[in-house]
JSON list of C-alpha atoms in Angstrom, two decimals:
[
{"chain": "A", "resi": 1, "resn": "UNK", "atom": "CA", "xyz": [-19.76, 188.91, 172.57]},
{"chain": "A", "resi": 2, "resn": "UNK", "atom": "CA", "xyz": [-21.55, 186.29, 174.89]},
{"chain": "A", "resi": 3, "resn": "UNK", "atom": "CA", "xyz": [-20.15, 186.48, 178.76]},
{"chain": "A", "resi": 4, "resn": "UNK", "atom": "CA", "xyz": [-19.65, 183.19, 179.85]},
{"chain": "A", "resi": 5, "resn": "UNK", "atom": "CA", "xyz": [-20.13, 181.81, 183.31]},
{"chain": "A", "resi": 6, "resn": "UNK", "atom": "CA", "xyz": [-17.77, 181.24, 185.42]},
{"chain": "A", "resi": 7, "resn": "UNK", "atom": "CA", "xyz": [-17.73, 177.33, 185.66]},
{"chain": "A", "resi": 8, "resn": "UNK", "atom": "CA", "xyz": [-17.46, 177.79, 180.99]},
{"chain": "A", "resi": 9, "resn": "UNK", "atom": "CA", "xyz": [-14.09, 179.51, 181.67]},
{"chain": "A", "resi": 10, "resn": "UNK", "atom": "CA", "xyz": [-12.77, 177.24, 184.37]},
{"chain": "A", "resi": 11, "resn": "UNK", "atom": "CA", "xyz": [-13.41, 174.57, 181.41]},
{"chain": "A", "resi": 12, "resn": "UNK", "atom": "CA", "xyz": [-11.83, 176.88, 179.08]},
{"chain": "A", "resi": 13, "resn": "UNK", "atom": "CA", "xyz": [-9.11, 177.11, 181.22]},
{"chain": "A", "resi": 14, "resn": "UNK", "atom": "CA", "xyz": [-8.71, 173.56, 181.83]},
{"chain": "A", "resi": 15, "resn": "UNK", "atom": "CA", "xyz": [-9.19, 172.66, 178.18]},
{"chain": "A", "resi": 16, "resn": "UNK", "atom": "CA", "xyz": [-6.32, 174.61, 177.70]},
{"chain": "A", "resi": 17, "resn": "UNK", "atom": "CA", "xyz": [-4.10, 172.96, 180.08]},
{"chain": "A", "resi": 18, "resn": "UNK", "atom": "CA", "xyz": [-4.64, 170.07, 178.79]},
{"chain": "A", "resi": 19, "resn": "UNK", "atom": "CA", "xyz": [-3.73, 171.05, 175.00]},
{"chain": "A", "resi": 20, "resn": "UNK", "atom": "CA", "xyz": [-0.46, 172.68, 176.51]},
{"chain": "A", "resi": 21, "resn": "UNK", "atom": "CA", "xyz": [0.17, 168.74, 178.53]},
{"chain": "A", "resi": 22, "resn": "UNK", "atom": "CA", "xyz": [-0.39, 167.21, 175.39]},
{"chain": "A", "resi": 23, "resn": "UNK", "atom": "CA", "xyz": [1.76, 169.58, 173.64]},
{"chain": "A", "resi": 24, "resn": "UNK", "atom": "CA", "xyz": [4.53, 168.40, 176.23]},
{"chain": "A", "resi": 25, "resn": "UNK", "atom": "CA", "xyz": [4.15, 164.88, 176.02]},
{"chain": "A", "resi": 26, "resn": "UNK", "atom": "CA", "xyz": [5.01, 165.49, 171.90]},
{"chain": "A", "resi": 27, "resn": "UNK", "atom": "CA", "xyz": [7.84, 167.32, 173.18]},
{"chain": "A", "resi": 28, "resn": "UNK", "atom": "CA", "xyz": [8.48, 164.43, 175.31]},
{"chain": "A", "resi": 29, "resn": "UNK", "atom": "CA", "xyz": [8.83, 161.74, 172.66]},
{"chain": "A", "resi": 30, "resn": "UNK", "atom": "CA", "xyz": [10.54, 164.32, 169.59]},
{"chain": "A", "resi": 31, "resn": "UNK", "atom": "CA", "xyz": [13.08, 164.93, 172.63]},
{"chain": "A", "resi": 32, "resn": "UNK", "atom": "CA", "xyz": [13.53, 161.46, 173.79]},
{"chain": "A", "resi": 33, "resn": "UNK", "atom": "CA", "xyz": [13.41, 159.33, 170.90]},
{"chain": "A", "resi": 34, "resn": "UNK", "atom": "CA", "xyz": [14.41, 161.62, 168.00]},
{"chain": "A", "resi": 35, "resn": "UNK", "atom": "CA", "xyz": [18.28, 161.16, 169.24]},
{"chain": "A", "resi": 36, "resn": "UNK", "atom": "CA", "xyz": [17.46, 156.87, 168.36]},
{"chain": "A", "resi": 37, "resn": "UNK", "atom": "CA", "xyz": [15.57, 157.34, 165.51]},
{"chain": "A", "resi": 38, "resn": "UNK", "atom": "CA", "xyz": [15.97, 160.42, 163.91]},
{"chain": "A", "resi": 39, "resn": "UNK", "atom": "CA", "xyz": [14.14, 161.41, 161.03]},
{"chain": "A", "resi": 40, "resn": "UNK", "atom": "CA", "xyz": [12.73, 157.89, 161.11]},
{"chain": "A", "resi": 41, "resn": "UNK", "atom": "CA", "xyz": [10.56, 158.57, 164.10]},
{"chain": "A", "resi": 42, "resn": "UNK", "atom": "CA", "xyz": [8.03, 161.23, 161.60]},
{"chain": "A", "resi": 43, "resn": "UNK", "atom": "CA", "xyz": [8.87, 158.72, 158.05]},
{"chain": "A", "resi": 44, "resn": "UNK", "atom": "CA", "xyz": [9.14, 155.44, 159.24]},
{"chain": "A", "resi": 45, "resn": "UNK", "atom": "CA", "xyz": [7.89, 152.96, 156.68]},
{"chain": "A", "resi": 46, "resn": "UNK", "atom": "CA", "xyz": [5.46, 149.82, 156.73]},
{"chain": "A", "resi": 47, "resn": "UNK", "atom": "CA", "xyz": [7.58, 146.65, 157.92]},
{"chain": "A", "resi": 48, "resn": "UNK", "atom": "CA", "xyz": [10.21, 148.55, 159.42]},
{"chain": "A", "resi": 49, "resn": "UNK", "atom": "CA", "xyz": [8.97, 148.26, 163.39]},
{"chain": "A", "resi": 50, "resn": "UNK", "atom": "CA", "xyz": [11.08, 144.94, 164.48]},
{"chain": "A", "resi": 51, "resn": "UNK", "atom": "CA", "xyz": [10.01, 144.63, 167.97]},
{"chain": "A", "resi": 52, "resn": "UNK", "atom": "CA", "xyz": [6.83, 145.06, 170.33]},
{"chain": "A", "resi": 53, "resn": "UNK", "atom": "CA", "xyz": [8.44, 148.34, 171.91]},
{"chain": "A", "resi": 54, "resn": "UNK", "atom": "CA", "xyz": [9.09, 149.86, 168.70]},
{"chain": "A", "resi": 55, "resn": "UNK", "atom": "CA", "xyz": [5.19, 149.39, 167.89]},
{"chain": "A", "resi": 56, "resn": "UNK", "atom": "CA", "xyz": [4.19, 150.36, 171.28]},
{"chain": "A", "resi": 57, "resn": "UNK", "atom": "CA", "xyz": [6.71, 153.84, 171.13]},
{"chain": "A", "resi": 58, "resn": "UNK", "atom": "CA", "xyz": [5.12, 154.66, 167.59]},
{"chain": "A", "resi": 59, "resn": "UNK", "atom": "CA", "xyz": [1.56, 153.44, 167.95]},
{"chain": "A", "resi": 60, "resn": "UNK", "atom": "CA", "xyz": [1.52, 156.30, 171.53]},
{"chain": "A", "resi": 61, "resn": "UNK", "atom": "CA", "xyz": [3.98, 158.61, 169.36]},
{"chain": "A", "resi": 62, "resn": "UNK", "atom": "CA", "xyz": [0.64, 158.24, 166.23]},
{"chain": "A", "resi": 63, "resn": "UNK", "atom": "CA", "xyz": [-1.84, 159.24, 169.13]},
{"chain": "A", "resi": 64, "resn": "UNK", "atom": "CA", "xyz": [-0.21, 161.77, 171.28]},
{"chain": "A", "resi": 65, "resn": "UNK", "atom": "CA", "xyz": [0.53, 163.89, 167.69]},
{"chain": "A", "resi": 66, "resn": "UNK", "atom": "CA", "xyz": [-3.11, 163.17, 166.47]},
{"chain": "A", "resi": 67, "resn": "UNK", "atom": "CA", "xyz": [-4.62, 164.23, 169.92]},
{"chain": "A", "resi": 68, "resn": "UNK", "atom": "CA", "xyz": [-2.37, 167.63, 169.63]},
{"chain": "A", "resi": 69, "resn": "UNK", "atom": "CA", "xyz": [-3.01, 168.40, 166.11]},
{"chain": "A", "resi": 70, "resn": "UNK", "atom": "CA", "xyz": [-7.00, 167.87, 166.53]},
{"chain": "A", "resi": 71, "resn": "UNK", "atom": "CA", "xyz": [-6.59, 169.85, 169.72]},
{"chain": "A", "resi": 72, "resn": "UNK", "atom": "CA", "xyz": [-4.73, 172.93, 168.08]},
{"chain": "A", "resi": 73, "resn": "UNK", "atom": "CA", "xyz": [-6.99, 172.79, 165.36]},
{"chain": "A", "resi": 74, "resn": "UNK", "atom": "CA", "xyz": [-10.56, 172.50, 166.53]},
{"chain": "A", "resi": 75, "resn": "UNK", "atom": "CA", "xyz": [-10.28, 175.20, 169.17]},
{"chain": "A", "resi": 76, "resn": "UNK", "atom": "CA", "xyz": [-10.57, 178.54, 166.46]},
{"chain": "A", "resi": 77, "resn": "UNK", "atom": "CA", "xyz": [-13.66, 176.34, 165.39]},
{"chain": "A", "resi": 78, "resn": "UNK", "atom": "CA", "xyz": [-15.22, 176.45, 168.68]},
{"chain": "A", "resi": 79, "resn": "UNK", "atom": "CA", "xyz": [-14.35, 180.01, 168.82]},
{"chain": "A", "resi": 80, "resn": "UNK", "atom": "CA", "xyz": [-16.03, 180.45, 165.53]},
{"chain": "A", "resi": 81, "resn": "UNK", "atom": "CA", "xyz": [-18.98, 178.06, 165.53]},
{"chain": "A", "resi": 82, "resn": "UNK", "atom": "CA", "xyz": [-20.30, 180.42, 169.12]},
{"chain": "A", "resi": 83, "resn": "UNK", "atom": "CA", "xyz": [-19.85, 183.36, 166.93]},
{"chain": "A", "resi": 84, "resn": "UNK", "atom": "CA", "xyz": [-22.22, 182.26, 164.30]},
{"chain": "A", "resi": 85, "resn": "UNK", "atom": "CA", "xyz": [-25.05, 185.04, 163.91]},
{"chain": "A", "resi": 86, "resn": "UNK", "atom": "CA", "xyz": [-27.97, 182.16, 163.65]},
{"chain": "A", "resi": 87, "resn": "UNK", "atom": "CA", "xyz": [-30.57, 181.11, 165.70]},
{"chain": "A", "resi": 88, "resn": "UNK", "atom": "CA", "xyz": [-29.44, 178.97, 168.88]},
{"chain": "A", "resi": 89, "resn": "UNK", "atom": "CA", "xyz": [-31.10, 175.51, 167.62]},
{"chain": "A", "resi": 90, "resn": "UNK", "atom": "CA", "xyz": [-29.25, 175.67, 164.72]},
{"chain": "A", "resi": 91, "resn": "UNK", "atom": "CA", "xyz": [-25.98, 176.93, 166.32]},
{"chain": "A", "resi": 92, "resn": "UNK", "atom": "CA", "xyz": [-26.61, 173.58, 168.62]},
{"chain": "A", "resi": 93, "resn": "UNK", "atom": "CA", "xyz": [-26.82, 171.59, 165.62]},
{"chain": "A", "resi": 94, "resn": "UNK", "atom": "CA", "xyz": [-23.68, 172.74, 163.87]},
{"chain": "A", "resi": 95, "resn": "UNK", "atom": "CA", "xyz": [-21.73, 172.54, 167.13]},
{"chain": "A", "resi": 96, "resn": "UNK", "atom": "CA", "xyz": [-22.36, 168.81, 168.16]},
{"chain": "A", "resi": 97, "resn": "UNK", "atom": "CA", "xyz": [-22.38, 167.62, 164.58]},
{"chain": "A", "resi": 98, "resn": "UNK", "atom": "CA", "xyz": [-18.90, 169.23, 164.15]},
{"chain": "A", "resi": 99, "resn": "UNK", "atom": "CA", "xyz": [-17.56, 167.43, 167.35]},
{"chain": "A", "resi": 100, "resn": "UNK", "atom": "CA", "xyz": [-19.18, 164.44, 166.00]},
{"chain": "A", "resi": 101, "resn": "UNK", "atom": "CA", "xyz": [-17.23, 165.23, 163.33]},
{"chain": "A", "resi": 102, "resn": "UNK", "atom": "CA", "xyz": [-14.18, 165.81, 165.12]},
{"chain": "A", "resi": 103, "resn": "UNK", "atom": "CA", "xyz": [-13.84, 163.17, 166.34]},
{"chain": "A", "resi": 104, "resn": "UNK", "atom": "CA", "xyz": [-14.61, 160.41, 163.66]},
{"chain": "A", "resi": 105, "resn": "UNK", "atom": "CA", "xyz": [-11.56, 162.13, 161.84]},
{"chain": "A", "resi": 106, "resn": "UNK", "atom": "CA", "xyz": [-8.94, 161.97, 165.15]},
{"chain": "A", "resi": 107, "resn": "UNK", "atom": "CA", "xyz": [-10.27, 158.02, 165.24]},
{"chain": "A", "resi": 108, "resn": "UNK", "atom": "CA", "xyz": [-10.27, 157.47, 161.46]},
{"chain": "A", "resi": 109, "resn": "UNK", "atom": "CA", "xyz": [-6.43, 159.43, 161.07]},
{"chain": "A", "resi": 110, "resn": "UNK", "atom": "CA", "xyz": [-5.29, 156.97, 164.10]},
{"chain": "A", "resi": 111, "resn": "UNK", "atom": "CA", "xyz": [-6.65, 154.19, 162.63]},
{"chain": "A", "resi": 112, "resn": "UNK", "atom": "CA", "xyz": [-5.13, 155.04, 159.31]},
{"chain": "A", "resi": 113, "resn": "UNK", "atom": "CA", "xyz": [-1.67, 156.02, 160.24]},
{"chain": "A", "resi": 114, "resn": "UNK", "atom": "CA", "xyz": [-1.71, 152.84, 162.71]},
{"chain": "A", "resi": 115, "resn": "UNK", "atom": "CA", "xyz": [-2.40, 150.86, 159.24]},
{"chain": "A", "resi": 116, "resn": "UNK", "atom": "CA", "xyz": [-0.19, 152.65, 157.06]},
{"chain": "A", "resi": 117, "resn": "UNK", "atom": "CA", "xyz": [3.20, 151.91, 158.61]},
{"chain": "A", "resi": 118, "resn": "UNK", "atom": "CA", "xyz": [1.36, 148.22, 159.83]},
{"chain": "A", "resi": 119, "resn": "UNK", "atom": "CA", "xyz": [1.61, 149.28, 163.26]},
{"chain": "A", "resi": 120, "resn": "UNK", "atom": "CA", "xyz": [-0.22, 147.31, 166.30]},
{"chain": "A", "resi": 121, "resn": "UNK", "atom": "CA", "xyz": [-2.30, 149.01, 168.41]},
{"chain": "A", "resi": 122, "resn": "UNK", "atom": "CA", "xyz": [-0.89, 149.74, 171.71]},
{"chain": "A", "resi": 123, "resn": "UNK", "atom": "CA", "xyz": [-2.69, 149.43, 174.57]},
{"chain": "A", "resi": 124, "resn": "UNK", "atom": "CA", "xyz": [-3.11, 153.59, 175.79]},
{"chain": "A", "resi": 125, "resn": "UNK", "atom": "CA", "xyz": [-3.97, 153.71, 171.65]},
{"chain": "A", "resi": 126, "resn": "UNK", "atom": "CA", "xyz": [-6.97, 151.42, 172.53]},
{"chain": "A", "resi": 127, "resn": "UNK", "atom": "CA", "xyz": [-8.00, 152.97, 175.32]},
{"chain": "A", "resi": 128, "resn": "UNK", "atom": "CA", "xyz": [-8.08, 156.74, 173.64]},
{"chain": "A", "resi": 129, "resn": "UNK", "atom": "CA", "xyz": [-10.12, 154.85, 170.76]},
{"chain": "A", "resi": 130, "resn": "UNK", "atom": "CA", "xyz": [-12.38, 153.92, 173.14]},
{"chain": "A", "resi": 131, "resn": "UNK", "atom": "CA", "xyz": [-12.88, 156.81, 174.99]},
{"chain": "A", "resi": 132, "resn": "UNK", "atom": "CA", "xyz": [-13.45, 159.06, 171.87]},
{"chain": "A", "resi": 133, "resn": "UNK", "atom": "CA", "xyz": [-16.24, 156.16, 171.26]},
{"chain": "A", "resi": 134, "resn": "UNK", "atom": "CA", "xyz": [-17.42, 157.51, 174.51]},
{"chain": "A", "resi": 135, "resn": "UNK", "atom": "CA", "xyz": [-16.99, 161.47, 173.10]},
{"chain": "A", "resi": 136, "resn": "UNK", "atom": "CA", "xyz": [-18.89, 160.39, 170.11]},
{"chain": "A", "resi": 137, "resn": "UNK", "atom": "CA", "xyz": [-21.61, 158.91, 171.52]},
{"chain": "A", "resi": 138, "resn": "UNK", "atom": "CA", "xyz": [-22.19, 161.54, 174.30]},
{"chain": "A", "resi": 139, "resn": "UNK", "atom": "CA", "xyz": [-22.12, 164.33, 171.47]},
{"chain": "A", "resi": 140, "resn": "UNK", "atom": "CA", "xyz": [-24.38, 162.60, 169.24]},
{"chain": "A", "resi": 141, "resn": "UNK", "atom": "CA", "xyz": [-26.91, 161.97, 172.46]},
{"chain": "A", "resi": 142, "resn": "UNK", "atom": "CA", "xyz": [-26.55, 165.81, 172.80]},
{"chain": "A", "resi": 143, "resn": "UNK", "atom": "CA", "xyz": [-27.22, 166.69, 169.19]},
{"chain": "A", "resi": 144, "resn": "UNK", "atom": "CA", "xyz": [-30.35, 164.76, 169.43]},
{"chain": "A", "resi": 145, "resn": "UNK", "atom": "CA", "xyz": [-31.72, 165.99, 172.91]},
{"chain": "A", "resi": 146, "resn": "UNK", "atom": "CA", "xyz": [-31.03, 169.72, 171.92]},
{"chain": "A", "resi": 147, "resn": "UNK", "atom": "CA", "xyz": [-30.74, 170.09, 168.75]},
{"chain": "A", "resi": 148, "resn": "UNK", "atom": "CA", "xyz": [-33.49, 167.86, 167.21]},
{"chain": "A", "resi": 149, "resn": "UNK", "atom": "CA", "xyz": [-36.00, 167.37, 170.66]},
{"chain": "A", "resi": 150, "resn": "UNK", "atom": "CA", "xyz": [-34.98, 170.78, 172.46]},
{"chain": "A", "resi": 151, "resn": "UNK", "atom": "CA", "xyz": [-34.46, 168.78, 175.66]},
{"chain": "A", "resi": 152, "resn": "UNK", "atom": "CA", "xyz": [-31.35, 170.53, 177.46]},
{"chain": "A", "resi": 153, "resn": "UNK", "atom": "CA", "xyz": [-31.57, 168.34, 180.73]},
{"chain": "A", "resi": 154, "resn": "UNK", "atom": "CA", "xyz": [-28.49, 166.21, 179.88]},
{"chain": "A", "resi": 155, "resn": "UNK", "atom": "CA", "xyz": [-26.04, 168.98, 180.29]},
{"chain": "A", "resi": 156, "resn": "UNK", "atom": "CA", "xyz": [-24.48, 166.76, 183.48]},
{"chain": "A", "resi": 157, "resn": "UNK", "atom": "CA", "xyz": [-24.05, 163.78, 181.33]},
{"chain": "A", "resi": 158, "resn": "UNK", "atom": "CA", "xyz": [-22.25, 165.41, 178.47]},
{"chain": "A", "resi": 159, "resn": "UNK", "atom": "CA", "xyz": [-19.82, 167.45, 180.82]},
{"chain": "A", "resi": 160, "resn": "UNK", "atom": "CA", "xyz": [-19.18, 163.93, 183.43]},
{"chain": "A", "resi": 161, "resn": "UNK", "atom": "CA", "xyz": [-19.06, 161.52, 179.79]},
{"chain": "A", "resi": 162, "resn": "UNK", "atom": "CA", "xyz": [-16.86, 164.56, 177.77]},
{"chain": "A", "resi": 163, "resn": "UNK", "atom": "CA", "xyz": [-14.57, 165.67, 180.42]},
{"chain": "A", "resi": 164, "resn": "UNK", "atom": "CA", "xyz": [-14.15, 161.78, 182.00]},
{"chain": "A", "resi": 165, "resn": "UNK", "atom": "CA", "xyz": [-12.88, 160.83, 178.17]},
{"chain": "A", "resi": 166, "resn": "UNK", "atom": "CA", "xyz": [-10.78, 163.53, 178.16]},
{"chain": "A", "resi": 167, "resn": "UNK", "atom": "CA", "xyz": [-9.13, 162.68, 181.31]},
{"chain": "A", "resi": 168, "resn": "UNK", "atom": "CA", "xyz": [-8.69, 159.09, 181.08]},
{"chain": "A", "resi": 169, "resn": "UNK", "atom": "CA", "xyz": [-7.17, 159.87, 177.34]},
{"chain": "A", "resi": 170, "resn": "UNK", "atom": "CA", "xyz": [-4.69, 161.72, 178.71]},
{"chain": "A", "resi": 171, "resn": "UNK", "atom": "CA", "xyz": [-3.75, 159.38, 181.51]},
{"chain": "A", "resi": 172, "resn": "UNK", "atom": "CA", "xyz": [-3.46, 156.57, 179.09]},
{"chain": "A", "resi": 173, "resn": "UNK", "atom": "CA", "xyz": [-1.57, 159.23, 176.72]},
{"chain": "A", "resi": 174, "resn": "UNK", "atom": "CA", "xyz": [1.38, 159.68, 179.64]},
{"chain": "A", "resi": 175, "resn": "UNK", "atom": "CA", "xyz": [1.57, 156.20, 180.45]},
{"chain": "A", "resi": 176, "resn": "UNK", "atom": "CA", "xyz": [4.21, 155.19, 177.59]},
{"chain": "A", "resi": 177, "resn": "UNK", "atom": "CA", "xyz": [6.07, 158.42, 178.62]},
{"chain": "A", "resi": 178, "resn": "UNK", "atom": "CA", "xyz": [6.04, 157.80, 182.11]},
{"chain": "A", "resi": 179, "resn": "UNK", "atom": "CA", "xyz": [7.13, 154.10, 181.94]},
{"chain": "A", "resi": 180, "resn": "UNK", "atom": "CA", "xyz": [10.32, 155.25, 179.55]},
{"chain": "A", "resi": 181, "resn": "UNK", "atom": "CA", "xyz": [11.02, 158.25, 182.19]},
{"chain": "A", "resi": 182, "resn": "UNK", "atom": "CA", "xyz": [10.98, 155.63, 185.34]},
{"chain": "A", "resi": 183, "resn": "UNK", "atom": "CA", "xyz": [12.98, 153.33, 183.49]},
{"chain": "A", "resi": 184, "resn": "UNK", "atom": "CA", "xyz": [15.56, 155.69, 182.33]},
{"chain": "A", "resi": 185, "resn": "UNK", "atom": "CA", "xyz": [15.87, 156.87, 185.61]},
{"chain": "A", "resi": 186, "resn": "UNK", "atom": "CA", "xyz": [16.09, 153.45, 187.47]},
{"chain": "A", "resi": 187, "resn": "UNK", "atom": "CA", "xyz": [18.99, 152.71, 184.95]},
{"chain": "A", "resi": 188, "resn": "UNK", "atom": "CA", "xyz": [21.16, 155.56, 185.55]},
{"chain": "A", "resi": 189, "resn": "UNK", "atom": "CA", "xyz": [20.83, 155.01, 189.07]},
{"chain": "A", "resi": 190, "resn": "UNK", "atom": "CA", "xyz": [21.73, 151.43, 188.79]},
{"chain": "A", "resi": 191, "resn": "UNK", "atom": "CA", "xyz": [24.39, 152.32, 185.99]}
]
């Protein structure tokens, strides 16, 4: 086994974290919203959203679950893709082609599941398409740079672009969630 430096384990540590918040904000919306919709809030069918917020609660309900189930998924094949007993070029290779990987799937399942129950795009959906545009494109500059022209000095960028993405996804992730809490709150108070 490979000892990792300190800083890779803080990330580990962090990475996990933020799996575990992103578990809770799909806790958040199968606790909130399941008591309104029930069974319709995992089967709901195309032409059955009547109003803006109905999009908007499904469209952040599609992303938050994709987000979780790509996150609780992928992380054995990290685990497994460092274990590999190759040579490192080719472990580089394999690891930022999967993430390129990756992450076309989370956009193309959000993108499909938005158009399968005709579902707008909300706007903390847009921006976590956008930032895994920014994930993409950051992994594929790596898998160039190290796998294909052994040039490792862009280490910085993929951390700052990779991590940023990550964060801003999750902020936009725990807006809907946040709004609905505030406002929920604010009405029992006024009640």
């Amino acid at each position: 086994m490979v000892a990792l430096s300190p800083f890779i384990e803080f990330l580990d540590h962090v990475a996990m974290i933020m799996t575990v918040y992103i578990g809770l904000l799909l806790l958040w919306f199968i606790v909130t919203q399941f008591p309104t919709y029930r069974w319709r809030l995992f089967f709901v069918r195309k032409g059955e959203l009547n109003s803006l917020q109905q999009h908007e609660m499904y469209s952040c309900f599609i992303t938050v679950t994709c987000f979780f189930l790509v996150q609780v998924l992928v992380e054995p094949l990290e685990v497994y893709l460092l274990m590999l007993d190759i040579d490192l070029n080719s472990k580089i290779k394999i690891f930022y082609l999967s993430w390129v990987g990756v992450i076309t799937i989370l956009i193309v399942s959000i993108f499909l599941m938005h158009r399968f129950i005709r579902c707008l795009f909300s706007v903390s959906t847009r921006v976590c398409l956008y930032t895994l545009l920014v994930s993409i494109s950051v992994s594929f500059i790596q898998l160039v740079a190290r796998g294909y022209f052994d040039y490792h000095e862009l280490g910085l960028v993929y951390e700052l672009g990779g991590w940023g993405a990550s964060l801003v996804s999750i902020c936009a992730m725990s807006l809907y969630p946040i709004r609905q809490t505030l406002a929920y709150f604010k009405q029992v108070r006024e009640g």
